Short mmCIF file of C-alpha atoms and ligand atoms in Angstrom, two decimals:
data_model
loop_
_atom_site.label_atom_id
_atom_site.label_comp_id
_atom_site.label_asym_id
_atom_site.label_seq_id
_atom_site.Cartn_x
_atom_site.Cartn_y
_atom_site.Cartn_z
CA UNK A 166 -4.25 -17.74 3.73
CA UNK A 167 -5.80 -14.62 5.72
CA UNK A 168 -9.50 -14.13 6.19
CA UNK A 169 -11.44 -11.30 7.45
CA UNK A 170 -15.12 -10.86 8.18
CA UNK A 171 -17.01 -7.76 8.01
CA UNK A 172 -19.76 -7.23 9.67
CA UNK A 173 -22.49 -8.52 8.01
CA UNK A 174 -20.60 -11.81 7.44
CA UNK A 175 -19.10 -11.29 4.15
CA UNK A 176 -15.87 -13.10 3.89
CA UNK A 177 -12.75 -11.95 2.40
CA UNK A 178 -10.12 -14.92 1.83
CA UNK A 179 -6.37 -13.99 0.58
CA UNK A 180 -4.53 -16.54 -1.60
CA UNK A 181 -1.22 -15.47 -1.84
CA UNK A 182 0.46 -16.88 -5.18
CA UNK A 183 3.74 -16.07 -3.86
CA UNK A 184 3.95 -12.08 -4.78
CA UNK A 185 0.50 -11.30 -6.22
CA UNK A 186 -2.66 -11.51 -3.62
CA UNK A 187 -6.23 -13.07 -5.38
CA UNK A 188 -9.24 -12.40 -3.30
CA UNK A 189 -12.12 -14.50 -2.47
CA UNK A 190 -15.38 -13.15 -1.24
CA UNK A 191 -18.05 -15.15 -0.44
CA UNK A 192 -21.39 -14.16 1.40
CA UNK A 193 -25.26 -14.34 1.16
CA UNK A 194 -24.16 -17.39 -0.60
CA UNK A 195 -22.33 -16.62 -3.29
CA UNK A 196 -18.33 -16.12 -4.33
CA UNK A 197 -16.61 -13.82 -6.40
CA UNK A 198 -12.83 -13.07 -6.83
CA UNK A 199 -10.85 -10.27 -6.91
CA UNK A 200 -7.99 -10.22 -9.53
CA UNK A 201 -6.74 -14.23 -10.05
CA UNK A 202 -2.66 -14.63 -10.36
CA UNK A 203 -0.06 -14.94 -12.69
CA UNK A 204 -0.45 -17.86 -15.06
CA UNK A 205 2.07 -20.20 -13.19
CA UNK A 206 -0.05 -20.24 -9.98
CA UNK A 207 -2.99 -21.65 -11.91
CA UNK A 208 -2.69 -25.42 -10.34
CA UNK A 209 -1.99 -23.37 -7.19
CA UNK A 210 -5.01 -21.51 -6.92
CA UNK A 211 -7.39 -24.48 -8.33
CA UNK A 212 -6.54 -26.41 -5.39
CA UNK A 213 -6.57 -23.53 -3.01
CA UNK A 214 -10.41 -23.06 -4.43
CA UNK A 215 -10.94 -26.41 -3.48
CA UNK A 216 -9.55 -26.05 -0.04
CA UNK A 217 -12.40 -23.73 0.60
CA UNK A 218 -14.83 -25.67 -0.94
CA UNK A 219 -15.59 -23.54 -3.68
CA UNK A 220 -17.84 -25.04 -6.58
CA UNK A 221 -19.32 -22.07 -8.43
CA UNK A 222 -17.75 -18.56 -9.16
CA UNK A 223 -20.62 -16.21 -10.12
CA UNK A 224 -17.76 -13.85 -11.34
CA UNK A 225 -14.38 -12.19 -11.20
CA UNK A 226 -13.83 -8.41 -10.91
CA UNK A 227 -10.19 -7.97 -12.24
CA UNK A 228 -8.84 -4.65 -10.73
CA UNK A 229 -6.75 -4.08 -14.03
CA UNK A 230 -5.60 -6.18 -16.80
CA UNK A 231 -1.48 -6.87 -15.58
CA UNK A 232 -0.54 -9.98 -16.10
CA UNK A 233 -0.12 -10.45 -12.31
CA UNK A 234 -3.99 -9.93 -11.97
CA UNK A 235 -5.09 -11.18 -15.01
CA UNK A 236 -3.05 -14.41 -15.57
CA UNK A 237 -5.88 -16.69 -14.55
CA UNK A 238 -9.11 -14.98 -16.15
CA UNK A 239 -9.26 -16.99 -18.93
CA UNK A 240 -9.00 -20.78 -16.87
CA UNK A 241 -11.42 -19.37 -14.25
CA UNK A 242 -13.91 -18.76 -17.29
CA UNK A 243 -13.97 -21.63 -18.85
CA UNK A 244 -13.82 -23.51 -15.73
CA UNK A 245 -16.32 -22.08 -13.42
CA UNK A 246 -18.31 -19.84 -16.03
CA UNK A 247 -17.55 -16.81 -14.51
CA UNK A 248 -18.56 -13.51 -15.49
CA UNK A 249 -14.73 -11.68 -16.18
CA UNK A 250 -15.97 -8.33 -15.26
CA UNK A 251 -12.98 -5.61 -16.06
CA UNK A 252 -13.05 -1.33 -16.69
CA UNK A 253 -14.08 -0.60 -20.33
CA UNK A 254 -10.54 1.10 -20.64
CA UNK A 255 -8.46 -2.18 -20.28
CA UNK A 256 -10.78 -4.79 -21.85
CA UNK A 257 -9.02 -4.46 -25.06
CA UNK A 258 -6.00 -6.41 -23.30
CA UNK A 259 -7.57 -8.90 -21.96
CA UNK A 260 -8.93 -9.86 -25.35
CA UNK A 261 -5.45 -9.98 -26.46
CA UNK A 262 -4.17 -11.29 -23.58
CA UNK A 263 -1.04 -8.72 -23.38
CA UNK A 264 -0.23 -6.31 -20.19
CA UNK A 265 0.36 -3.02 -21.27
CA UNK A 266 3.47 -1.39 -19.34
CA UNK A 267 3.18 1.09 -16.81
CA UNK A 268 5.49 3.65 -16.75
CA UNK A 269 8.21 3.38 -13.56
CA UNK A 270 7.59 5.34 -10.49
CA UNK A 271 10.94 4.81 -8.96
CA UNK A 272 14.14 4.39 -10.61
CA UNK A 273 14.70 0.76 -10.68
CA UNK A 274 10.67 0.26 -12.06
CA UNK A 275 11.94 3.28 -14.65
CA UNK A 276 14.99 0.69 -15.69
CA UNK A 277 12.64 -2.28 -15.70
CA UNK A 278 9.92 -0.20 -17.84
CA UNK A 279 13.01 -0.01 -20.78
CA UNK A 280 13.31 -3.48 -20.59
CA UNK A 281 10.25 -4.40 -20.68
CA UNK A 282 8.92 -1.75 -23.44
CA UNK A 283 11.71 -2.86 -25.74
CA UNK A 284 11.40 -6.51 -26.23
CA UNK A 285 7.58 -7.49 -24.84
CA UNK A 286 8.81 -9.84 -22.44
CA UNK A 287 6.87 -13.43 -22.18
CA UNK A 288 6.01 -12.83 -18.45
CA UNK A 289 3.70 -10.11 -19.72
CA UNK A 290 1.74 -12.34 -21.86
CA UNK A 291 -1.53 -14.52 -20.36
CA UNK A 292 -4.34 -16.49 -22.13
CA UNK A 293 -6.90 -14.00 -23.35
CA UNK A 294 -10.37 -14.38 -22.42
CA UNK A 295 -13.44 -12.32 -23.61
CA UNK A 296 -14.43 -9.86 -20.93
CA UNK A 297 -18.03 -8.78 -19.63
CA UNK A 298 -16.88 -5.01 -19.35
CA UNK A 299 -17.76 -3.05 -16.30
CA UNK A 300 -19.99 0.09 -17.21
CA UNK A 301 -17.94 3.23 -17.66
CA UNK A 302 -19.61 4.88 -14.66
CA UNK A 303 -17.67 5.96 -11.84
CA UNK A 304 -19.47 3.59 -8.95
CA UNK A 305 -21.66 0.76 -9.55
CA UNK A 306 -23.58 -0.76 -6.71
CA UNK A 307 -24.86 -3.79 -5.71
CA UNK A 308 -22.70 -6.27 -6.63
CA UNK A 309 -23.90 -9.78 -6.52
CA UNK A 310 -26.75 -9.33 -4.27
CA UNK A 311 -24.16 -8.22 -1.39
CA UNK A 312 -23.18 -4.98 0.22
CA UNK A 313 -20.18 -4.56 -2.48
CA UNK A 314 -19.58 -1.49 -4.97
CA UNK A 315 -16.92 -1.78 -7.39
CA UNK A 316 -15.16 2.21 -7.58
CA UNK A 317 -12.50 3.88 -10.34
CA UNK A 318 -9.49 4.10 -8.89
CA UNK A 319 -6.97 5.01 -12.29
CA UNK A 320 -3.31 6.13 -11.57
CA UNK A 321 -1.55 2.66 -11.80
CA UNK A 322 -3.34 1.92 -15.02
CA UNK A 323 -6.58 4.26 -16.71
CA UNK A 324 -8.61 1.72 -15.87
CA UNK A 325 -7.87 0.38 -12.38
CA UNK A 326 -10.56 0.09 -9.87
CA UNK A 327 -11.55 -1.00 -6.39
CA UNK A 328 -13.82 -2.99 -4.79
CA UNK A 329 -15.54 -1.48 -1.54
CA UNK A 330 -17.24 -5.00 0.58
CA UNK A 331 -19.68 -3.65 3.17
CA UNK A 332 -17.93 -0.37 3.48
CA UNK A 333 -15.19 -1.99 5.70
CA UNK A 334 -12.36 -3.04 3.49
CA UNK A 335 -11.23 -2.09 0.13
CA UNK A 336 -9.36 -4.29 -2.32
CA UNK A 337 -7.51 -2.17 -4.42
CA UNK A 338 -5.40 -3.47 -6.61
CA UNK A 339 -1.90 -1.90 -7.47
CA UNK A 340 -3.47 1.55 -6.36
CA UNK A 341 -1.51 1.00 -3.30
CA UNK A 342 1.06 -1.57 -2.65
CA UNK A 343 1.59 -3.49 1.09
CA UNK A 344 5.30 -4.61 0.64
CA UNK A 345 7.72 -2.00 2.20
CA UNK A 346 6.16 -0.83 5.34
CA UNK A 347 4.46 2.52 5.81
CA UNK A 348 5.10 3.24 2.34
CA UNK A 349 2.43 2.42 -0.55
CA UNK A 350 3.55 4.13 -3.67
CA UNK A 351 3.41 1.44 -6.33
CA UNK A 352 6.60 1.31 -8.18
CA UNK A 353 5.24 1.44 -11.84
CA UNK A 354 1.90 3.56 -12.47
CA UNK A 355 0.52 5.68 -15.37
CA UNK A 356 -0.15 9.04 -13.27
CA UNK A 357 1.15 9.57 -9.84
CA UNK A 358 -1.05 12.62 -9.23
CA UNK A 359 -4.67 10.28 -10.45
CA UNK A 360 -2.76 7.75 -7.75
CA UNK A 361 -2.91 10.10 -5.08
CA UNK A 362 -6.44 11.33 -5.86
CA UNK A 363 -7.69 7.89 -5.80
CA UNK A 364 -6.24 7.37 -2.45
CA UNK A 365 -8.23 10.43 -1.36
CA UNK A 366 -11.78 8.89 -2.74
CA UNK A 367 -10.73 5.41 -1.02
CA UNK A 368 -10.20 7.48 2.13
CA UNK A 369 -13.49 9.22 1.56
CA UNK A 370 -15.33 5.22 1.48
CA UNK A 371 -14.78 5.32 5.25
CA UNK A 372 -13.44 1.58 5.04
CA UNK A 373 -10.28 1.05 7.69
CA UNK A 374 -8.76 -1.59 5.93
CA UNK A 375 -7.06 -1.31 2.47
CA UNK A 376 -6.12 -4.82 0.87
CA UNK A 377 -3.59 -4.69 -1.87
CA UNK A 378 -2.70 -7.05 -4.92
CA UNK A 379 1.05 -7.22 -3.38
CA UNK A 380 1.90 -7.73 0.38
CA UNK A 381 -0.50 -6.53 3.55
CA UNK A 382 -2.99 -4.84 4.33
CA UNK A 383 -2.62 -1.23 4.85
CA UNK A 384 -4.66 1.36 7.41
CA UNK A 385 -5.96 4.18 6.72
CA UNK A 386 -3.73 6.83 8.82
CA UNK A 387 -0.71 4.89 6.75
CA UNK A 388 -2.67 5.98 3.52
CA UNK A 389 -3.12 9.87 4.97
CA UNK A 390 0.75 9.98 5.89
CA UNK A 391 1.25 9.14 1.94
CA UNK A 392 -1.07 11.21 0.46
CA UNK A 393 0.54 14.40 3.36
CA UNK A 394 4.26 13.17 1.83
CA UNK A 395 3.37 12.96 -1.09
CA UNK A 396 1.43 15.86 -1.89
CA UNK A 397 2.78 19.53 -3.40
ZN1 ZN B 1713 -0.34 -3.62 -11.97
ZN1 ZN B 1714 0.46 -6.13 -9.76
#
């Protein structure tokens, strides 16, 4: 487990369940997470709650509706009574409790998409929960009486977003990944091009450190270099 702390004390915990990151943020005494597992990390994360003393969860911002950040919406509701807070655009799968597929950015994601698209894998499936939708709006500020926006950040999936804490860090999702250095293309995503713009509007928060759903944290001249390789 990682933590950072910005500088008016909000903390930002990382719970790694192996290859997808949950967030905890806690501050002016309160505690909210950011995205929540796959499914079979669920005993995982409980006790990794308790490790850090964590009784209440006022609410959980998912960053999209994958099953990877997803999976554990539906326990965390009906144990803690959290608000499920997701973008109007994805709610109707976490009713259902079904990922939709993203298309493949890269050839082997573009192999896996097939698969996946043809026979509605298992893996893709989590329990569905009823979700308290985030407004449509682009921003939405405060969040939780602390210094925390929640922004749109579509490309991976139309209704991705990101949550700015105290306009230090950013946890965005799958709108960038951290596993293969210096390189944060996610593999699968809708639109490459809304992917890239996003970057540019997380740029434009002025936060230094970008914390994604898979692997480390990435800086901001790492996120420039992409968006200058990337772009026409
Ligand atoms: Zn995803
Ligand atoms: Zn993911």
């Amino acid at each position: 487990m990682n933590t950072w702390i910005t500088k008016n004390g909000i903390r930002i915990h990382r719970i790694i369940c192996l290859y997808a990151n949950v967030y905890v943020v806690t501050g002016h005494g309160h505690c909210f997470l950011v995205d929540t597992g796959p499914v079979a990390f669920q005993r995982f994360l409980a006790r990794q709650l308790r490790r850090l003393g964590i009784t209440r969860i006022l609410g959980v911002i998912l960053t999209h509706t994958h099953y990877d950040h997803a999976g554990n919406a539906a326990f965390l509701q009906k144990k803690f009574g959290s608000m499920i807070m997701v973008h109007p655009a994805e709610a109707r799968y976490l009713k259902k409790g079904l990922s939709s597929v993203p298309g493949g950015i890269s050839v082997f994601a573009r192999v896996m998409e097939r698969l996946a698209s043809g026979i509605e894998p298992k893996m893709l499936k989590f329990s569905p929960c009823e979700p308290d939708a985030l407004p449509a709006s682009k921003i939405h500020k405060p969040f939780f009486d602390m210094p925390v926006t929640v922004m749109a950040t579509p490309g991976h999936s139309p209704g991705s977003v990101s949550v700015v804490v105290d306009r230090e860090i950013v946890l965005v999702g799958d709108c960038m990944f951290g596993v293969i250095p210096k390189k944060i293309l996610p593999p699968f995503g809708d639109d490459v091009g809304q992917i890239i713009s996003s970057w540019q509007q997380l740029l434009a928060t002025g936060c230094h450190t970008f914390l994604p759903g898979h692997g480390f944290g990435v800086s901001r001249p790492t996120v420039k270099k992409n968006i200058l390789s990337l772009s026409p």
